[in-house]
mmCIF file of N, CA and C in Angstrom:
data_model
loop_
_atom_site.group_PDB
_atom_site.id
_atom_site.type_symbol
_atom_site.label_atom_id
_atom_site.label_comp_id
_atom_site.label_asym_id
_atom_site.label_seq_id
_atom_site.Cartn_x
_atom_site.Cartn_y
_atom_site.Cartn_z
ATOM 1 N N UNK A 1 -0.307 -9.228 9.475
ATOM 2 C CA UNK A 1 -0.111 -9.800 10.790
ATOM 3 C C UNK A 1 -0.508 -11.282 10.743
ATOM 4 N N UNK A 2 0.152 -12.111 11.368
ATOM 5 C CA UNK A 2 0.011 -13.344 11.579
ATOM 6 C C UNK A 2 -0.435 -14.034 12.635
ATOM 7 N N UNK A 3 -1.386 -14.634 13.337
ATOM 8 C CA UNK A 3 -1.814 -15.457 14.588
ATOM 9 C C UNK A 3 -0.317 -16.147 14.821
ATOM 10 N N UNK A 4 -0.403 -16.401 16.517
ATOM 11 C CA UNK A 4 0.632 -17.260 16.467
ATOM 12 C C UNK A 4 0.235 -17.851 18.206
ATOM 13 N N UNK A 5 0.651 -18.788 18.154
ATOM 14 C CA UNK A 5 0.373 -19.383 19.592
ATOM 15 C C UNK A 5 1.562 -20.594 20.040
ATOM 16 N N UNK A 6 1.857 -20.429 21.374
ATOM 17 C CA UNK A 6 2.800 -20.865 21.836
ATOM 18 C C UNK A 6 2.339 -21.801 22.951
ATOM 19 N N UNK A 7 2.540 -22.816 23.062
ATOM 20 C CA UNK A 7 2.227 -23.576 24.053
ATOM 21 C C UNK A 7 2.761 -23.823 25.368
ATOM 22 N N UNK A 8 4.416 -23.348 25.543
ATOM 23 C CA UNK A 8 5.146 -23.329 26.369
ATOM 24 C C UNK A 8 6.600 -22.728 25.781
ATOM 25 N N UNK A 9 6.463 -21.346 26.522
ATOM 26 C CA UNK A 9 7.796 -20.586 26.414
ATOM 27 C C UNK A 9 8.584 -20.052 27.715
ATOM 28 N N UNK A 10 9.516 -20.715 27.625
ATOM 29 C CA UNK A 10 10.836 -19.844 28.925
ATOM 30 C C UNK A 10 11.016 -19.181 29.114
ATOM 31 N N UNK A 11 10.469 -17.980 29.697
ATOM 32 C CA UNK A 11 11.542 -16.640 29.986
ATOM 33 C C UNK A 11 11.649 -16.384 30.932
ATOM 34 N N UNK A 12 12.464 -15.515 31.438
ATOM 35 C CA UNK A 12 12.875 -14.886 32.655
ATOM 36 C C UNK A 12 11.688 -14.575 33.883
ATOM 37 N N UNK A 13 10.209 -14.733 33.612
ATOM 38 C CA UNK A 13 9.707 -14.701 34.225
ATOM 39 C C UNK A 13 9.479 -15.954 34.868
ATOM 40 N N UNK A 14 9.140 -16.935 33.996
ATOM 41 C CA UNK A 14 8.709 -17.695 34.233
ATOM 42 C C UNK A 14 8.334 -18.904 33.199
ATOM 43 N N UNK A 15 7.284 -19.996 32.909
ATOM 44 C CA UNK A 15 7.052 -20.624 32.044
ATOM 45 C C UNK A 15 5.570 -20.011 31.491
ATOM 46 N N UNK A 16 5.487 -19.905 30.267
ATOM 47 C CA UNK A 16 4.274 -18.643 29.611
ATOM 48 C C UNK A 16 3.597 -19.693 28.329
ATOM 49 N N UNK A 17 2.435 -19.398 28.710
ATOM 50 C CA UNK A 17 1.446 -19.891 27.464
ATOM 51 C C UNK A 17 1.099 -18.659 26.793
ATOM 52 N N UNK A 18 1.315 -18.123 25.162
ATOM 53 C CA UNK A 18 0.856 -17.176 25.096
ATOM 54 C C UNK A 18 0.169 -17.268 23.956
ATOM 55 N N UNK A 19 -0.701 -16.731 23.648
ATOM 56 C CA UNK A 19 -1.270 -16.419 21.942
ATOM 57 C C UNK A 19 -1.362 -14.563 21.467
ATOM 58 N N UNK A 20 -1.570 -14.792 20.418
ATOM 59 C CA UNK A 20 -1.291 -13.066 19.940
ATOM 60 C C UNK A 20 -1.289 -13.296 18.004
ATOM 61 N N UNK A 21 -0.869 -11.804 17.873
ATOM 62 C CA UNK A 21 -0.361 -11.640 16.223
ATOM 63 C C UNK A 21 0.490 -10.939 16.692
ATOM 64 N N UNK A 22 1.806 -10.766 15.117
ATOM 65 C CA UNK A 22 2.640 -10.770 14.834
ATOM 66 C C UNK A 22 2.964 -10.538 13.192
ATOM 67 N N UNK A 23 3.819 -9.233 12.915
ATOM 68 C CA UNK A 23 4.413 -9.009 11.677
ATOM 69 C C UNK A 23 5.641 -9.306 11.653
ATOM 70 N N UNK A 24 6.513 -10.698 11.254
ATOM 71 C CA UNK A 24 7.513 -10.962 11.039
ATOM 72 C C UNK A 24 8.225 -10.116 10.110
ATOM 73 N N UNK A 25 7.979 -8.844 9.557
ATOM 74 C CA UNK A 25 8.601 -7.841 8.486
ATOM 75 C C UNK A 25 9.339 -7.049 9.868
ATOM 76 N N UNK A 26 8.514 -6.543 10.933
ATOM 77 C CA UNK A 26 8.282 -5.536 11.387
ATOM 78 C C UNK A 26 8.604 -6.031 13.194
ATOM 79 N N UNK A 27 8.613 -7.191 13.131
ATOM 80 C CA UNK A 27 8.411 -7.433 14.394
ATOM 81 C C UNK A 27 7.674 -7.099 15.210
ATOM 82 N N UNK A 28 6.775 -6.146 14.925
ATOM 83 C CA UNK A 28 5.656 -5.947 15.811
ATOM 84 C C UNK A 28 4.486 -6.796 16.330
ATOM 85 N N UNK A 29 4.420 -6.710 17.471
ATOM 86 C CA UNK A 29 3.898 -7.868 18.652
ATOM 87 C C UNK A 29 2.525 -7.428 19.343
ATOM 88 N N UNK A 30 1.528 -8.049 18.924
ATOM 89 C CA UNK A 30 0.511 -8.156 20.044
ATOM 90 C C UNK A 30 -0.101 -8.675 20.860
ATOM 91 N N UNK A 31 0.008 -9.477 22.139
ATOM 92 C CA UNK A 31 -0.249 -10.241 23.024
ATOM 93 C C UNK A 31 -1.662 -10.240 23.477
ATOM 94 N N UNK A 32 -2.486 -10.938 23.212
ATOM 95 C CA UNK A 32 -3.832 -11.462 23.581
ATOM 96 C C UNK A 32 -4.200 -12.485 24.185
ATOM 97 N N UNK A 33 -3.564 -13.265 24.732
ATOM 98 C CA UNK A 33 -3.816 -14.002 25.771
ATOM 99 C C UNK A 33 -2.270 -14.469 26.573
ATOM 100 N N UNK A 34 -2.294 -14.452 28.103
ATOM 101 C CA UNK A 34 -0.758 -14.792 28.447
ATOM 102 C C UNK A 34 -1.644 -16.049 29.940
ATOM 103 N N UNK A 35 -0.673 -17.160 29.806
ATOM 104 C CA UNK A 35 -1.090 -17.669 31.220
ATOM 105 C C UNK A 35 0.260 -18.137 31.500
ATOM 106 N N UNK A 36 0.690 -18.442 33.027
ATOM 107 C CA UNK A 36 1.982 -18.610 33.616
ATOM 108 C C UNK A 36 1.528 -19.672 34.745
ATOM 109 N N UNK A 37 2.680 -20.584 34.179
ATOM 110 C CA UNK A 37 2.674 -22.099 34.931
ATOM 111 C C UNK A 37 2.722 -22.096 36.483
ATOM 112 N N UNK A 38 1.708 -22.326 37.092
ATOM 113 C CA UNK A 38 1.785 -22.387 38.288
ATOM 114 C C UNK A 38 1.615 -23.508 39.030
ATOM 115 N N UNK A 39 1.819 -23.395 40.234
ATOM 116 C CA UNK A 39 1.787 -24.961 41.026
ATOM 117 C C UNK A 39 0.847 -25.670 41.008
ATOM 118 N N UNK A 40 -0.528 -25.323 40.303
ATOM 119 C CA UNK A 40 -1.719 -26.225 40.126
ATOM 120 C C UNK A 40 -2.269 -26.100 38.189
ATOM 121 N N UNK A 41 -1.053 -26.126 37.818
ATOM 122 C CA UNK A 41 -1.772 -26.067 36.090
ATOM 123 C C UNK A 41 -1.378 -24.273 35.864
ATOM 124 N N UNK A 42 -1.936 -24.090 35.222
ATOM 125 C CA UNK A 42 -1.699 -22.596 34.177
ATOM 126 C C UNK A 42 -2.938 -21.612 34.743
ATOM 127 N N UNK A 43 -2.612 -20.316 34.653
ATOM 128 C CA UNK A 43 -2.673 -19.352 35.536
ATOM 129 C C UNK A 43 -2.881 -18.320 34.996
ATOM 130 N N UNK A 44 -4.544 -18.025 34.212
ATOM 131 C CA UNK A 44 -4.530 -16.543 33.523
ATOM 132 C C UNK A 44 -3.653 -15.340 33.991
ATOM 133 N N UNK A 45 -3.066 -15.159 33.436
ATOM 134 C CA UNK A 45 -2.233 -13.922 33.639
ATOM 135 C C UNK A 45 -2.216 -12.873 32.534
ATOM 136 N N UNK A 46 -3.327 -12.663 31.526
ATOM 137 C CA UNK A 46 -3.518 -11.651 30.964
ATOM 138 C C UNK A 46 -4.015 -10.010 31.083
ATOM 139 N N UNK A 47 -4.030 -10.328 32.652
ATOM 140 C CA UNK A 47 -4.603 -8.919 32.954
ATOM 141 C C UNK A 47 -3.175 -8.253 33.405
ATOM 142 N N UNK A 48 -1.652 -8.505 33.584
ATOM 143 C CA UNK A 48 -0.434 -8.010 32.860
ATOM 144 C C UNK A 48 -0.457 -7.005 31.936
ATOM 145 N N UNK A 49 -1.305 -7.468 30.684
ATOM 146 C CA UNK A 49 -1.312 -6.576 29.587
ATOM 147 C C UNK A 49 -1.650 -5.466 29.737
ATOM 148 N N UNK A 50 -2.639 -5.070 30.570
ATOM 149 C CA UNK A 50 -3.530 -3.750 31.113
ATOM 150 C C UNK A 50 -3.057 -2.991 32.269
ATOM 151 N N UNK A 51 -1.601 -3.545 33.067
ATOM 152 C CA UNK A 51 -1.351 -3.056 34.446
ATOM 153 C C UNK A 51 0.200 -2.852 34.141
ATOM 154 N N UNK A 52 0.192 -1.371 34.353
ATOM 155 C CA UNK A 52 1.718 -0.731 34.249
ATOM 156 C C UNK A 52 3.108 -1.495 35.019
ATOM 157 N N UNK A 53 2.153 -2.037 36.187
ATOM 158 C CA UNK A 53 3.358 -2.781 37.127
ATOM 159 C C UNK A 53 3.657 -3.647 36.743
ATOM 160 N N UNK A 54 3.043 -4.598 35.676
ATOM 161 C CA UNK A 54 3.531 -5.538 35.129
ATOM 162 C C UNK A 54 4.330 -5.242 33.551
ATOM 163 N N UNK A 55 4.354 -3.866 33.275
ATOM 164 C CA UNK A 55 5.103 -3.634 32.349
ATOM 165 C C UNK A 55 6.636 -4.353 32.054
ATOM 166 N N UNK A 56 7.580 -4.724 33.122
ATOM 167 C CA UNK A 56 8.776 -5.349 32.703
ATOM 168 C C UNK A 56 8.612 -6.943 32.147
ATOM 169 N N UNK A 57 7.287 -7.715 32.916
ATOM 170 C CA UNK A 57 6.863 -8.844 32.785
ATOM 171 C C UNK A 57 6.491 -8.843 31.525
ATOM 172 N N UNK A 58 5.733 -8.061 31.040
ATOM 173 C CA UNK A 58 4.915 -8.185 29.692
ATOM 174 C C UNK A 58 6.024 -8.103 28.479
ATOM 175 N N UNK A 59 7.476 -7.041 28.286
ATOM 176 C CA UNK A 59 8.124 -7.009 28.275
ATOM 177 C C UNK A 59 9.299 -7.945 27.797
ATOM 178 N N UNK A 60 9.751 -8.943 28.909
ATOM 179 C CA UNK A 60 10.397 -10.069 29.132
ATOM 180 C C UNK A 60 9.843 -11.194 28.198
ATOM 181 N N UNK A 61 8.468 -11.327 27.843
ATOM 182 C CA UNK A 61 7.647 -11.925 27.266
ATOM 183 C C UNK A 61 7.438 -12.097 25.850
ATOM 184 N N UNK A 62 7.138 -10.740 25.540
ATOM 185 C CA UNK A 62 7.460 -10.051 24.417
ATOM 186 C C UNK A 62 9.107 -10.532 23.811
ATOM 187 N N UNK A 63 10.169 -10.264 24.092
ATOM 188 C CA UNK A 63 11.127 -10.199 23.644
ATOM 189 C C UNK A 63 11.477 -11.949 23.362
ATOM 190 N N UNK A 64 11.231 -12.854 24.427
ATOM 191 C CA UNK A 64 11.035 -14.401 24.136
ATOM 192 C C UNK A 64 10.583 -14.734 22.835
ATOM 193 N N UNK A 65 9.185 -14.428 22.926
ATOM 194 C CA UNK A 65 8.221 -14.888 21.956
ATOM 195 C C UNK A 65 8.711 -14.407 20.938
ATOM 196 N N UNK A 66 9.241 -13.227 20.668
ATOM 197 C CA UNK A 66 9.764 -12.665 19.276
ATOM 198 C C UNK A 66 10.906 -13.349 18.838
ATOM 199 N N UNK A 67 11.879 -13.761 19.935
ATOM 200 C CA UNK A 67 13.164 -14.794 19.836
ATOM 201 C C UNK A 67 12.620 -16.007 19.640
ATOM 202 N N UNK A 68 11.474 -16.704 19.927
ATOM 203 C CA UNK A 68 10.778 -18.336 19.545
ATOM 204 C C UNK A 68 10.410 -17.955 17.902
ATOM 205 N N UNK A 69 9.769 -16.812 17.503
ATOM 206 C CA UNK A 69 9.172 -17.237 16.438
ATOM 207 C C UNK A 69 9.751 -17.049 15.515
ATOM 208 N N UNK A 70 11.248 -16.129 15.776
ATOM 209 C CA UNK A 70 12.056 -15.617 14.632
ATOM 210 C C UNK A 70 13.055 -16.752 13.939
ATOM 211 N N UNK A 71 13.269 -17.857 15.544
ATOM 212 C CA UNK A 71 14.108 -19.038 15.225
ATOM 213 C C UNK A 71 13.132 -20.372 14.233
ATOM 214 N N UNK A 72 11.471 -20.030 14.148
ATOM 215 C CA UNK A 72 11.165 -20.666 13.332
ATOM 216 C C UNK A 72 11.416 -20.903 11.950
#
């Protein structure tokens, strides 16, 4: 697994700061920190990870970040 951190990613949610690891063999994804750009600066939003209702968000996120790091 690899660290990886993103400083600003697009997705469908929204604009996402995220950090995590990652097996580029395997694509498998683990998200450990998420914050989302809000009208006063950036916006912990890691408690997503732990709340079912935010399952499509976390999701949407996931699938970005795997599309940012694969185009590296």
């Amino acid at each position: 697994m690899e660290a990886f951190s993103i400083p600003r990613l697009d997705t469908e949610v929204g604009l996402i700061r995220t950090e995590g690891v990652w097996d580029p063999l395997t694509a498998e994804m683990q998200i450990t920190e998420l914050a989302m750009m809000g009208t006063d600066g950036w916006v912990d939003v890691t408690f997503w990870l732990s709340e079912q209702e935010h399952e499509g968000r976390v999701a949407a996120v996931v699938s970005a970040a795997k599309h940012y790091l694969a185009g590296q």
